[in-house]
Coordinates of C-alpha atoms (C1' of nucleotides) in Angstrom, one line a residue:
Chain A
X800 CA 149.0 73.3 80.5
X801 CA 148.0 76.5 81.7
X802 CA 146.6 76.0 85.2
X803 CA 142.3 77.0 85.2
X804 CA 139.7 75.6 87.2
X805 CA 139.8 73.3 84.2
X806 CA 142.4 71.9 83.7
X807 CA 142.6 71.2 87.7
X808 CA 138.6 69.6 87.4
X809 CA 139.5 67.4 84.5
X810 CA 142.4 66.0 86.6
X811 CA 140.2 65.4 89.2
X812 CA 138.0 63.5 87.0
X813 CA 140.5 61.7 86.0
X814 CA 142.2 60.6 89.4
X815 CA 138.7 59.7 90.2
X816 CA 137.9 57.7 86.8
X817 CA 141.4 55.8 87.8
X818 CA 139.3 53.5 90.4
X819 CA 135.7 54.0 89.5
X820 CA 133.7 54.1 87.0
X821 CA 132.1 57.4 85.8
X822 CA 129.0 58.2 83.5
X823 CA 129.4 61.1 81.4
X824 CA 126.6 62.7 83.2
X825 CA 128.5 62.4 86.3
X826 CA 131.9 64.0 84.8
X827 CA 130.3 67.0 83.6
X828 CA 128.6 67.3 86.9
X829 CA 132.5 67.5 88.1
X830 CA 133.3 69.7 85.8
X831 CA 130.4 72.5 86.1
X832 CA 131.8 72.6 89.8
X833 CA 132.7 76.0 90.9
X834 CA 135.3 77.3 93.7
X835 CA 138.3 79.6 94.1
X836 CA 141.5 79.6 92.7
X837 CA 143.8 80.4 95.5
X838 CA 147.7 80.7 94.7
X839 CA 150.1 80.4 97.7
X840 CA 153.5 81.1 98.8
X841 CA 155.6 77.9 99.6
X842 CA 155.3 76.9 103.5
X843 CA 151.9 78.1 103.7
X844 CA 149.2 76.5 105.8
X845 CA 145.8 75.9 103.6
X846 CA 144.1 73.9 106.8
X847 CA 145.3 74.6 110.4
X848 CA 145.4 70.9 112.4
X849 CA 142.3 70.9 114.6
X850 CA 140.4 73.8 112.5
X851 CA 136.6 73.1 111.5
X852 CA 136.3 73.8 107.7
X853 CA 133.6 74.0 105.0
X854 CA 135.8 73.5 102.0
X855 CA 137.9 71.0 100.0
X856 CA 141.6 72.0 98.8
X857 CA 141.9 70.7 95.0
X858 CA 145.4 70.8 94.4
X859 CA 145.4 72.4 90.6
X860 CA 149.2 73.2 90.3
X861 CA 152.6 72.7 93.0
X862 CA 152.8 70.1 95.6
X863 CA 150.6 69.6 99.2
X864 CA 151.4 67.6 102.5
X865 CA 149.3 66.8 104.6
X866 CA 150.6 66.6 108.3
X867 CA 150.3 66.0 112.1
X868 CA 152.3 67.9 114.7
X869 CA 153.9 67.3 118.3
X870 CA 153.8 69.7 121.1
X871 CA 157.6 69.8 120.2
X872 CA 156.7 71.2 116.3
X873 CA 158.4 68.2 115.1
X874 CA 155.6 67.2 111.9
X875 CA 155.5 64.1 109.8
X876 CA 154.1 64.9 106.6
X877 CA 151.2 61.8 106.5
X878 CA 151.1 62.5 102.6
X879 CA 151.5 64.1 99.5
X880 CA 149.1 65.5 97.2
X881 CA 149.7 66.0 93.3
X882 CA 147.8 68.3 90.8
X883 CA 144.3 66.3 90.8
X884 CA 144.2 65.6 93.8
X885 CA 141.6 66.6 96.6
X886 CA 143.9 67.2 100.2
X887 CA 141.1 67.0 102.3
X888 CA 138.1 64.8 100.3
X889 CA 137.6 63.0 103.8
X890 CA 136.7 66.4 105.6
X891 CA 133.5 66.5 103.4
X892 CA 132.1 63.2 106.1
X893 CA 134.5 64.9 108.8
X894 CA 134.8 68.5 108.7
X895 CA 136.8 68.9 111.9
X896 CA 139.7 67.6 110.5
X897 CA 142.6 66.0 113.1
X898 CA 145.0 67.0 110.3
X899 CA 147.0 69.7 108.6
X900 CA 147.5 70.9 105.0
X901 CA 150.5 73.0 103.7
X902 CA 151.6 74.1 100.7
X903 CA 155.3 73.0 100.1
X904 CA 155.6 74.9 96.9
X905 CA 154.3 77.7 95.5
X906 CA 150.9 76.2 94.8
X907 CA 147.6 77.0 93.5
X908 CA 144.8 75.6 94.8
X909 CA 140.8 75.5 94.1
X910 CA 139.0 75.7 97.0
X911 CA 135.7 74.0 97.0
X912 CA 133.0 74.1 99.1
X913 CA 131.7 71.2 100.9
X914 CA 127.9 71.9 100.1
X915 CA 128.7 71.8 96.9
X916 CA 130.9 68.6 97.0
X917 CA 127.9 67.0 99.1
X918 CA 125.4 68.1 96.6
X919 CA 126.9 66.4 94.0
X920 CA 127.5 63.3 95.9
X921 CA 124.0 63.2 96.9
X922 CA 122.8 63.4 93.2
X923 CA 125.0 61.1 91.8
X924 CA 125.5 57.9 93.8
X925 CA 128.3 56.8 91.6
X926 CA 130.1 60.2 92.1
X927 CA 129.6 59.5 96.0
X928 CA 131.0 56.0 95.5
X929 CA 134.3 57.4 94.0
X930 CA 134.3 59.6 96.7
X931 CA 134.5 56.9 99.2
X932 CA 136.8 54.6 97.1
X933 CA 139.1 58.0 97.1
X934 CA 139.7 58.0 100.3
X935 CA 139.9 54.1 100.4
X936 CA 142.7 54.7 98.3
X937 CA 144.6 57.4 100.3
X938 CA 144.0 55.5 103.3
X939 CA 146.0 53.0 101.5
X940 CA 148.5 55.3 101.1
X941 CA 148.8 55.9 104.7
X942 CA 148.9 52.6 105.8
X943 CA 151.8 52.3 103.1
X944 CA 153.7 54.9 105.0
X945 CA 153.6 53.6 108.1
X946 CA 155.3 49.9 107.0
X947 CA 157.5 52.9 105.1
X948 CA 158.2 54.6 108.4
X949 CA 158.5 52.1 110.6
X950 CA 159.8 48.9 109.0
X951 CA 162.7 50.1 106.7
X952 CA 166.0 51.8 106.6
X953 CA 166.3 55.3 105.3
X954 CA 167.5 54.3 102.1
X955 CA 165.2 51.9 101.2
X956 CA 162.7 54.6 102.3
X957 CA 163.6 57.3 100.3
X958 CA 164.1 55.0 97.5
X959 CA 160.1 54.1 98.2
X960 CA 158.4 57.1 98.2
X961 CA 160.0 57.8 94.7
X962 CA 158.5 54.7 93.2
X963 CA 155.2 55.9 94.4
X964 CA 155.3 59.3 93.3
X965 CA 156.6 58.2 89.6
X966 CA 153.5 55.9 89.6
X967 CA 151.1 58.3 90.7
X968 CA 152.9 61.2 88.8
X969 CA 152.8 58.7 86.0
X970 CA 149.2 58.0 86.3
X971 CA 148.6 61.5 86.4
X972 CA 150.3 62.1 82.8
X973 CA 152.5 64.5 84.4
X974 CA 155.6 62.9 83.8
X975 CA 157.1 59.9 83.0
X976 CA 157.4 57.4 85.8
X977 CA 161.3 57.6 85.4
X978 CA 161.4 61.4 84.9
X979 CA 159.0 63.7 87.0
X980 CA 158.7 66.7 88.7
X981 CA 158.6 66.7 92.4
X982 CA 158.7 70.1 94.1
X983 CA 160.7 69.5 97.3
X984 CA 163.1 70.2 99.5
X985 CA 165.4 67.7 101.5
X986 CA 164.0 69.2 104.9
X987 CA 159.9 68.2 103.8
X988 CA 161.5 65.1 102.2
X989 CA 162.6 64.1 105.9
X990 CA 159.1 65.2 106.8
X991 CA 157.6 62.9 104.6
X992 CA 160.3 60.1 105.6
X993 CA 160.7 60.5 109.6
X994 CA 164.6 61.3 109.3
X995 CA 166.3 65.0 109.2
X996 CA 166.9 66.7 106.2
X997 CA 171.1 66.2 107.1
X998 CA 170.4 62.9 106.8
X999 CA 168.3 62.6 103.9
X1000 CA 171.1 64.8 102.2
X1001 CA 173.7 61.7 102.8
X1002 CA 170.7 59.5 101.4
X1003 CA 170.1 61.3 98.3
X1004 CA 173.9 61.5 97.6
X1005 CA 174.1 57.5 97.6
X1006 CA 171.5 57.2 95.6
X1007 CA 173.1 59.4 92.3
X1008 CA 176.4 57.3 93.3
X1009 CA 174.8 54.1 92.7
X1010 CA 172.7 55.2 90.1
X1011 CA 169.1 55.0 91.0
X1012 CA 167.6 58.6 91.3
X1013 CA 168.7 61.6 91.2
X1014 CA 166.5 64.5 92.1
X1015 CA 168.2 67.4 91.8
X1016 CA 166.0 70.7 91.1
X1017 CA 163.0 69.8 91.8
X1018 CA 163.3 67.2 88.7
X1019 CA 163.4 63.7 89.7
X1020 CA 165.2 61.4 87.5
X1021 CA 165.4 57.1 87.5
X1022 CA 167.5 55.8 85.4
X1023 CA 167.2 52.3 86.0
X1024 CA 163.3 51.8 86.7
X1025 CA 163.3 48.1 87.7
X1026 CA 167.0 48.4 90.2
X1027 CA 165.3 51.1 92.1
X1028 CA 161.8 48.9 92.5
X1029 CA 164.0 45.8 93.3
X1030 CA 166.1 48.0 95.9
X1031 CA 162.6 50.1 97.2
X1032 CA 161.0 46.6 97.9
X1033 CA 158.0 48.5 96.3
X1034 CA 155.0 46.7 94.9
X1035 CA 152.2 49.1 93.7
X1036 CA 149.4 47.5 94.6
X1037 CA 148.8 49.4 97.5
X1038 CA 148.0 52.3 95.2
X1039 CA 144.9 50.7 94.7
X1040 CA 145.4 51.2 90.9
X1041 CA 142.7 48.7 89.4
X1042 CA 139.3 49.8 87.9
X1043 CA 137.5 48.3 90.6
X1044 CA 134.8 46.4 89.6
X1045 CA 132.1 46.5 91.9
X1046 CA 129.3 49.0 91.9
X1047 CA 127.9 49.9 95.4
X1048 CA 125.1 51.8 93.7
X1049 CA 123.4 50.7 91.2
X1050 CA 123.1 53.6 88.3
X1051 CA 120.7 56.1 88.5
Chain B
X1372 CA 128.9 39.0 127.2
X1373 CA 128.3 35.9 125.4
X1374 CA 130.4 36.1 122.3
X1375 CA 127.4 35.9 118.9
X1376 CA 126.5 37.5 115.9
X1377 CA 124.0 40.0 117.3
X1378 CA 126.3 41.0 120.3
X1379 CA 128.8 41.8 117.5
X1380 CA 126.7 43.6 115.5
X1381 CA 125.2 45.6 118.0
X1382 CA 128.8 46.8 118.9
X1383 CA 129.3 47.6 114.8
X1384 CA 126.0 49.8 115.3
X1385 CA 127.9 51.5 118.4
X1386 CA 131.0 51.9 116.6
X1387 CA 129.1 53.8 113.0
X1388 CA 126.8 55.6 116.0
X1389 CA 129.8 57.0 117.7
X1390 CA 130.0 59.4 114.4
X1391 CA 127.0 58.5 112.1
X1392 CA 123.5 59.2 112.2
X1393 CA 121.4 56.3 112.2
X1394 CA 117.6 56.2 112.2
X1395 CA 116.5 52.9 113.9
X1396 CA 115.7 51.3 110.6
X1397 CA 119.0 51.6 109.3
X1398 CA 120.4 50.5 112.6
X1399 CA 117.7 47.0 112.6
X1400 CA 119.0 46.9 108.5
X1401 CA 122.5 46.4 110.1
X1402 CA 121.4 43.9 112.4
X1403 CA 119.7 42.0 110.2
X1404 CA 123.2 41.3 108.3
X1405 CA 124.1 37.5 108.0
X1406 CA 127.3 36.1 108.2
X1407 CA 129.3 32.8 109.4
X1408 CA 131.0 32.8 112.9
X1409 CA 134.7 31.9 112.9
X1410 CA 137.0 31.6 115.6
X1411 CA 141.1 31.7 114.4
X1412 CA 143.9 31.1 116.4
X1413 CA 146.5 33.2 117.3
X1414 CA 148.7 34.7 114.5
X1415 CA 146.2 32.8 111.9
X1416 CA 145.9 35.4 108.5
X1417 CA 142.5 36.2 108.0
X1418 CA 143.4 37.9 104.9
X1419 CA 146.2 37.2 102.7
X1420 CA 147.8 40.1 101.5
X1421 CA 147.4 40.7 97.9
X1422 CA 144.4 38.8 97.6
X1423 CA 140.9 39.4 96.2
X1424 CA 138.3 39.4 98.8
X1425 CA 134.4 39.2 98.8
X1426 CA 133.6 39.5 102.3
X1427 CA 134.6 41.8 105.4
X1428 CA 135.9 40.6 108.7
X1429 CA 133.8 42.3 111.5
X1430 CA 136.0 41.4 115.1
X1431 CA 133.5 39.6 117.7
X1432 CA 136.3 39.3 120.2
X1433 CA 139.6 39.3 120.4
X1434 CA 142.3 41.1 118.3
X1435 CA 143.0 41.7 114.7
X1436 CA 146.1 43.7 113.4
X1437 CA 146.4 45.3 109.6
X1438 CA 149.7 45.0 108.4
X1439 CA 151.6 45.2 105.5
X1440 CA 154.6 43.2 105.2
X1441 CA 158.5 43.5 103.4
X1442 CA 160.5 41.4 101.0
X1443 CA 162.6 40.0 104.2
X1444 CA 159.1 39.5 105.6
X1445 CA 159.5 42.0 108.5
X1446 CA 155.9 43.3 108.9
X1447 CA 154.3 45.9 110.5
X1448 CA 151.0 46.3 112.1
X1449 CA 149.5 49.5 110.8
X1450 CA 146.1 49.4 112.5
X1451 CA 144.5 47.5 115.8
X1452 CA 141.0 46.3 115.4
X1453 CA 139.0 45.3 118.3
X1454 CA 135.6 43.8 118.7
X1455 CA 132.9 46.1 117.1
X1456 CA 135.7 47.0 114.5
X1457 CA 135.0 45.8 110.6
X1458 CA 138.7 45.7 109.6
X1459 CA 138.4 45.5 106.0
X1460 CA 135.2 47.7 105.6
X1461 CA 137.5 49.4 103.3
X1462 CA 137.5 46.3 101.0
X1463 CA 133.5 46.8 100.0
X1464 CA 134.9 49.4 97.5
X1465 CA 138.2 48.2 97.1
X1466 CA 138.0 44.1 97.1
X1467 CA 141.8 43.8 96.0
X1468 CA 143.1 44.6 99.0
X1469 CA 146.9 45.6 99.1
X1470 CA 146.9 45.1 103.3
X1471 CA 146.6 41.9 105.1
X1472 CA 144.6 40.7 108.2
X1473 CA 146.1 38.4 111.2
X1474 CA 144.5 37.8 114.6
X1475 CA 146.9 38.7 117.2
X1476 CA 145.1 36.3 119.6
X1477 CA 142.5 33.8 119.5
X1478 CA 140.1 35.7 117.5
X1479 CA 136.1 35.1 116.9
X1480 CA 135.0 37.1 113.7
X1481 CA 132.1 37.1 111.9
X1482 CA 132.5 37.0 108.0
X1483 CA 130.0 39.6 106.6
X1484 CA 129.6 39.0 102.3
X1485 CA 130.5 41.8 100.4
X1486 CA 127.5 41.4 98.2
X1487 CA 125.3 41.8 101.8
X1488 CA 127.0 45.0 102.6
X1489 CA 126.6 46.8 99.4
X1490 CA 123.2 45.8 99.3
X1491 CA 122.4 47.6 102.4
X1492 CA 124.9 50.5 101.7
X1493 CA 122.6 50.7 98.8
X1494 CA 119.3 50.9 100.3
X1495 CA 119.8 52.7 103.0
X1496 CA 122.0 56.0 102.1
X1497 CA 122.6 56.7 105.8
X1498 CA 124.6 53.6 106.4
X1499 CA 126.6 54.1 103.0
X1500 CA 127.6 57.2 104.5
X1501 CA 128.2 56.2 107.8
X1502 CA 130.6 53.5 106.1
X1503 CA 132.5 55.4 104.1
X1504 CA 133.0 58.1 107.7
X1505 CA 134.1 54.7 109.0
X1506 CA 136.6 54.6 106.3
X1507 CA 137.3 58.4 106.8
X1508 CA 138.0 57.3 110.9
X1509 CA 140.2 54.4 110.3
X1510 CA 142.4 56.3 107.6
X1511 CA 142.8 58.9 110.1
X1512 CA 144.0 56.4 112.9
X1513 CA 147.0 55.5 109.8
X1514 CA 147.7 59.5 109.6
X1515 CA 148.2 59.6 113.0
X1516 CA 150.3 56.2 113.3
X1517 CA 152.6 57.6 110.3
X1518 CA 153.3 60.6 112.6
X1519 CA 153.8 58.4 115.7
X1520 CA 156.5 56.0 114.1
X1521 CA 158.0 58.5 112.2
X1522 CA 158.7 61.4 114.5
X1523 CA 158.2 60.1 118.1
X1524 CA 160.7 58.5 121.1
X1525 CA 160.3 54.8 121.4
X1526 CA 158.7 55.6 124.6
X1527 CA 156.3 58.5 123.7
X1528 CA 155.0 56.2 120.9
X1529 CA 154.2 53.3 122.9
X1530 CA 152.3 55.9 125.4
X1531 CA 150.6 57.4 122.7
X1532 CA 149.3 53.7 121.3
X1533 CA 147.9 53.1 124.7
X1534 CA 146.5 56.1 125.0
X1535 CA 144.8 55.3 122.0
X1536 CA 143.2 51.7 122.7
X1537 CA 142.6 53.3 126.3
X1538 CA 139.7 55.9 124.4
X1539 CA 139.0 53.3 122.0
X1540 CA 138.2 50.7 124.0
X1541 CA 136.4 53.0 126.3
X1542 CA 134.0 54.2 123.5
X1543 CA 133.5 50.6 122.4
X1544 CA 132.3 50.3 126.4
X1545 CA 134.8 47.7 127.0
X1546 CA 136.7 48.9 129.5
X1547 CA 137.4 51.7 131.1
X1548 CA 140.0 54.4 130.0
X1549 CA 142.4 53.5 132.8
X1550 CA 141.7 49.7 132.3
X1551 CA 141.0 47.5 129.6
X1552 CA 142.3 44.5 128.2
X1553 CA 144.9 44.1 125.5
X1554 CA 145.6 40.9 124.3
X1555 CA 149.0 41.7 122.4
X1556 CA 152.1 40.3 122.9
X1557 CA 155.4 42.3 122.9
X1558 CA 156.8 41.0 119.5
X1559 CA 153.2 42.4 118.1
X1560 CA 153.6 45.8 119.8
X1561 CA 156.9 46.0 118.0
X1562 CA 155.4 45.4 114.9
X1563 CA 153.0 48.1 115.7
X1564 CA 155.4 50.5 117.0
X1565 CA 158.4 50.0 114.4
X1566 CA 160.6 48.5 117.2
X1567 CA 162.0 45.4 118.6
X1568 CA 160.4 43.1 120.8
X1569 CA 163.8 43.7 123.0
X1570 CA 163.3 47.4 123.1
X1571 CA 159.5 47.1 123.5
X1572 CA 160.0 45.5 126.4
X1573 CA 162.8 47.7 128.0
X1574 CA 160.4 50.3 127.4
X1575 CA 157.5 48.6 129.4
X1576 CA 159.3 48.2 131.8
X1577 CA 160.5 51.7 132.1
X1578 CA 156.4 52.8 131.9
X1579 CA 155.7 50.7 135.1
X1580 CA 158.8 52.3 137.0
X1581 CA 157.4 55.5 136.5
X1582 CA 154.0 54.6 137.4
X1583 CA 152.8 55.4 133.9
X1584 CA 151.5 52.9 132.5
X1585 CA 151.4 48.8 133.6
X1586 CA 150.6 45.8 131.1
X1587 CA 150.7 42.3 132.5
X1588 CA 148.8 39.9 131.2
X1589 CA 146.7 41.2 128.6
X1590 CA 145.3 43.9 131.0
X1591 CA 146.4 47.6 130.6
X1592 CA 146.7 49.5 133.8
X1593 CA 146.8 53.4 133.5
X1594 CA 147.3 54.7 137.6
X1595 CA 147.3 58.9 135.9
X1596 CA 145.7 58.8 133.1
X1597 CA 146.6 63.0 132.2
X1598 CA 150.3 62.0 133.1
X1599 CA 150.3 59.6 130.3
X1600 CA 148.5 62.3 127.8
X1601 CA 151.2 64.5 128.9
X1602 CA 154.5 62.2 128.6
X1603 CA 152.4 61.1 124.8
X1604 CA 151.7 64.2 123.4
X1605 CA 148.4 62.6 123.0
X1606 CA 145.3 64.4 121.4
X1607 CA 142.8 62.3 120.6
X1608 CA 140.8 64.7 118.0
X1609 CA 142.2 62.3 115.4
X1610 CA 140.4 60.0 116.7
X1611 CA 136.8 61.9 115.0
X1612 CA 134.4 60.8 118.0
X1613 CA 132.3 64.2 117.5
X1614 CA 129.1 63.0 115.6
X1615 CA 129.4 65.1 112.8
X1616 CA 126.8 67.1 111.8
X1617 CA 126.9 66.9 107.6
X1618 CA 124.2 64.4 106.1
X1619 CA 125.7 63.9 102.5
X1620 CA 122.1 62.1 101.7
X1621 CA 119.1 63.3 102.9
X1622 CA 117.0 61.3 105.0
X1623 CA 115.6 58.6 102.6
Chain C
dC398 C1' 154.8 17.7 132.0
dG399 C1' 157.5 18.8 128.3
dT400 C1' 157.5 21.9 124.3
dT401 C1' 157.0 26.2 122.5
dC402 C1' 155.9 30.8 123.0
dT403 C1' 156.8 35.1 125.6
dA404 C1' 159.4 38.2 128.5
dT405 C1' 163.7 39.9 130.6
dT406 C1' 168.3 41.4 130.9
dG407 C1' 173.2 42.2 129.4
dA408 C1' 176.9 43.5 126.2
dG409 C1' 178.2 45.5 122.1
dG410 C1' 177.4 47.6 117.5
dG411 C1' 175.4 50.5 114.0
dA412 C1' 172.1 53.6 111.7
dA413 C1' 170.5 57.9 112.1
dG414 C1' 170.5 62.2 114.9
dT415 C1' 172.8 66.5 116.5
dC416 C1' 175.7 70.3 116.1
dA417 C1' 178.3 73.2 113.3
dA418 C1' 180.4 75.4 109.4
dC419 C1' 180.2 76.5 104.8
dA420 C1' 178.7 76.7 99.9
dG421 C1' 175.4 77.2 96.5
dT422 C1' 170.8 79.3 94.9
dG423 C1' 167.3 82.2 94.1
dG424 C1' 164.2 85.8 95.1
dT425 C1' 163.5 90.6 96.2
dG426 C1' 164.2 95.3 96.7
dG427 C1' 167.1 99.1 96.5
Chain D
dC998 C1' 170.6 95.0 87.4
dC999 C1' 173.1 93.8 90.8
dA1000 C1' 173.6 93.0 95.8
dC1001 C1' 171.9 91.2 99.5
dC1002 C1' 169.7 87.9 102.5
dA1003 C1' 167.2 84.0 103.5
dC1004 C1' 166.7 79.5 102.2
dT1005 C1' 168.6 75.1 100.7
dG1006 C1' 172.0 71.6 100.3
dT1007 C1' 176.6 69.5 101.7
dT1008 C1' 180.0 67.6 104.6
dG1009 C1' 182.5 66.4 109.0
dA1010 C1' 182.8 65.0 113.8
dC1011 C1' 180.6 63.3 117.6
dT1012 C1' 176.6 61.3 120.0
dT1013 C1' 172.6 58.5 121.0
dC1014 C1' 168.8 55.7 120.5
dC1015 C1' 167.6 51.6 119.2
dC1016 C1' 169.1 47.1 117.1
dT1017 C1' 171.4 42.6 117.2
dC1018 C1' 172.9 38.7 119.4
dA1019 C1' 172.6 35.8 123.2
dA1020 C1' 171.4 33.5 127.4
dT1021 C1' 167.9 32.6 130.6
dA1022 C1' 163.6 32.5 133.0
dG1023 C1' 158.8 32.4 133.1
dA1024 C1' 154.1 31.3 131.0
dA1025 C1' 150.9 29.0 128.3
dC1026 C1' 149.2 25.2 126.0
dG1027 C1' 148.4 20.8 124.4

DNA sequence: CGTTCTATTGAGGGAAGTCAACAGTGGTGG
DNA sequence: CCACCACTGTTGACTTCCCTCAATAGAACG
C-alpha cells in the first residue's frame, strides 16, 4: 500500500471505527480532511516536550514514540504509535503538550491542523465521541505501561510490549499478530521498556533461545502465540478493544 | 468541611475549572448530579478489574488508587485520586474497564450513574469537553508516571510523586504545597513507585535526613520546597493546569 | 488490651546497569 | 561501485541499586 493522505485517513477511520461507532457521513467527513505529508529521517523530533502546537501528527507510514525527558536526557518512550494512529489526538483539548514526539524510523507523517480536527468534532458529535474514547484508549495504554515498568522483570517486559504491538499491529491489518513489522532498535526498545539497550540485547537473545520471538530486522516473529501470552502475563483487555456500546451523543 | 455530596461536587467543578471553561449553567448542571454516598474501608475494591461498570466513582474524601494488577497478583498503583477527583470518568466512554479501583484508606465516594453523566455531557457541550480534557489530564499524569518508574532513582521518583500531590492537592485547595495530607501507607507507595515497602521506607527515611521531604502520619511536610523540585527533576507542565484556550463546541 | 497492620533496620543476594571492546550493517558520497 | 563511517547489536567483566528474608518495634483498631 502506497502511503497517500488516503491510505493514512482510511486507517484512521478505521482505528477509530475499532471502539466507536461511525456513520458514513462521519467517515467521509474524515476522509475529506486535508493536511501535509511530512517524511522524516529516523530520530527526528515532530513535537518538542513543552512546545505549544496547532497541529495533530497522523502517523501514515514508520513508527512514533512518544516521550518525556530528565534533566539528565535519560527519556522513557510513554508510547508507540503505528500507521493510523494520531500521536498527539489529546493536544487538540491541550495544545501545550507536557510531552514529546519523535520519529524512530524513517516516517511519514500528515500533519493536521487542530482547527480543522475541532471543526469536525464540533460538527459531528459522534466523531467528537471517538475522539474522546481515543484517547481513553491510549490512556489505557499508559496506565498498561506503567504496571509494565514498574511491576515486572525485563523479560517478562519485553515479552509484553510484543503481545501488544502484534494485537494492535494485528488490528491494524498490518500484519499478522505472530509476524509483524516493528521498526526498532534495541536502544528505543529500552526506551520504551525502562532498561539499556545492553540489556535488552541479553533479553532479546533469550527470547530466540527459548523460542518465543524473535525480532531481528525490524520483522518481529512469534512462533508460539499462546507460550509468549502465558510467559508476558498479557491479557488484552487493556487495549480497550470492544465496540463500545454506549453512545454519549445521541445522532445528529 | 463536612464531607456531602454538594461539597464533593463543588470540588469536581474546581477540578474541570482548573482547565475547562464553564459558564455557570453548566457548572449548576454538574451540581445538580445525583448519586449515592458510600464510605469503604481501607484497601476495599471499588472496582473490580475487568469488570463492566455503569457508574463513576467521584472521591469525597479520602484516597483512591488505579491499579492494574499481575498473574502473581503483585499490583501497581498507576494513578492517585483525591477528593474532587472522578477516577473512572474514563469509564463514561469506555464502561469495560481494563483498570481497577481500591481505596487506599477509609474512603467516602459518591457513585455518579453513567447514564447521568452522559446525559449532561450531552446537553451541555462544554462539560463534554471539559470531560474528555479531564481524561486528556489524567492520561497525562500515566505518561509522566511511565517515565518516572521507568527511568528515575528510587529516590528521585518518590520526590517527584510528592512533588506531584504537593501541586495537586494545592490546586484542589486542600493543602498547601509544602503541607498536605497523604493518607498512604508505605506498602501503597511501593505499589505506586514500583518498589518495595522495605526500600520505600529506607528511602523516607533518607528524605527526612536531608531535610527534603518528612511524612509521618498521613501528613506531608516539604521544609524547601525548590530543593525538592531540584533533587526530582520535577516540572509540573504535565500536569496541564493552564486553562486552555480551544473551545471544540461553541458556546451552546 | 490483644490482634493485626505498619514501619524500621540488618544481612545477604540477584537482576539489571555500567564500561568496554568488537563485529555486523547500511547508508552516503567520493 | 566500492569504501568509509556512523549506527546498531553482541558479549564479557564488574558494579550497584534494589529485592528478599527476617526479626522487631510501634501504631491503630476493634
Amino acid at each position: 500500500m502506497e502511503p497517500s493522505p488516503e491510505s493514512a485517513l482510511r486507517l484512521f477511520v478505521k482505528r477509530l471505527a475499532v471502539r466507536s461507532t461511525l456513520s458514513e457521513e462521519d467517515e467521509s467527513a474524515i476522509m475529506r480532511i486535508k493536511g501535509s505529508m511530512t517524511s522524516v529521517a529516523a530520530h527526528a523530533d515532530l513535537i518538542k516536550q513543552g512546545t505549544p502546537v496547532d497541529h495533530s501528527c497522523l502517523v501514515v507510514e514508520g513508527l512514533v514514540g512518544r516521550f518525556g525527558q530528565n534533566a539528565d536526557s535519560t527519556r522513557q518512550i510513554t508510547c508507540l504509535h503505528i500507521p493510523g494512529d494520531m500521536g498527539d489526538l489529546p493536544s487538540v483539548v491541550s495544545p501545550k503538550a507536557g510531552w514529546g514526539l519523535a520519529a524512530l524510523t524513517r516516517t511519514t507523517i500528515l500533519r493536521v491542523p487542530h482547527e480543522q480536527l475541532r471543526r469536525i468534532a464540533a460538527e459531528h458529535p459522534a466523531i467528537a465521541e471517538a475522539f474522546w474514547r481515543d484517547c481513553v484508549a491510549d490512556s489505557s495504554i499508559f496506565s498498561e505501561w506503567v504496571v509494565n515498568v514498574g511491576r515486572r522483570s525485563a523479560f517478562v517486559r519485553i515479552a509484553h510490549l510484543f503481545c501488544e504491538m502484534a494485537i494492535r499491529y494485528q488490528q491494524a491489518e498490518q500484519g499478522d499478530r505472530c509476524s509483524y513489522d516493528l521498526p526498532i532498535t534495541q536502544a528505543d526498545l529500552a526506551d520504551a521498556t525502562g532498561l539499556t539497550s545492553v540489556h535488552v540485547s541479553r533479553v532479546l537473545k533469550e527470547l530466540r533461545t527459548r523460542a518465543l520471538v524473535t525480532a531481528q530486522g525490524g520483522r518481529v516473529t512469534i512462533p508460539d502465540w499462546d507460550a509468549l501470552v502465558a510467559v508476558a502475563d498479557f491479557d488484552e483487555s487493556f487495549l480497550l478493544l470492544d465496540k463500545q456500546a454506549p453512545r454519549v451523543f445521541k445522532a445528529a
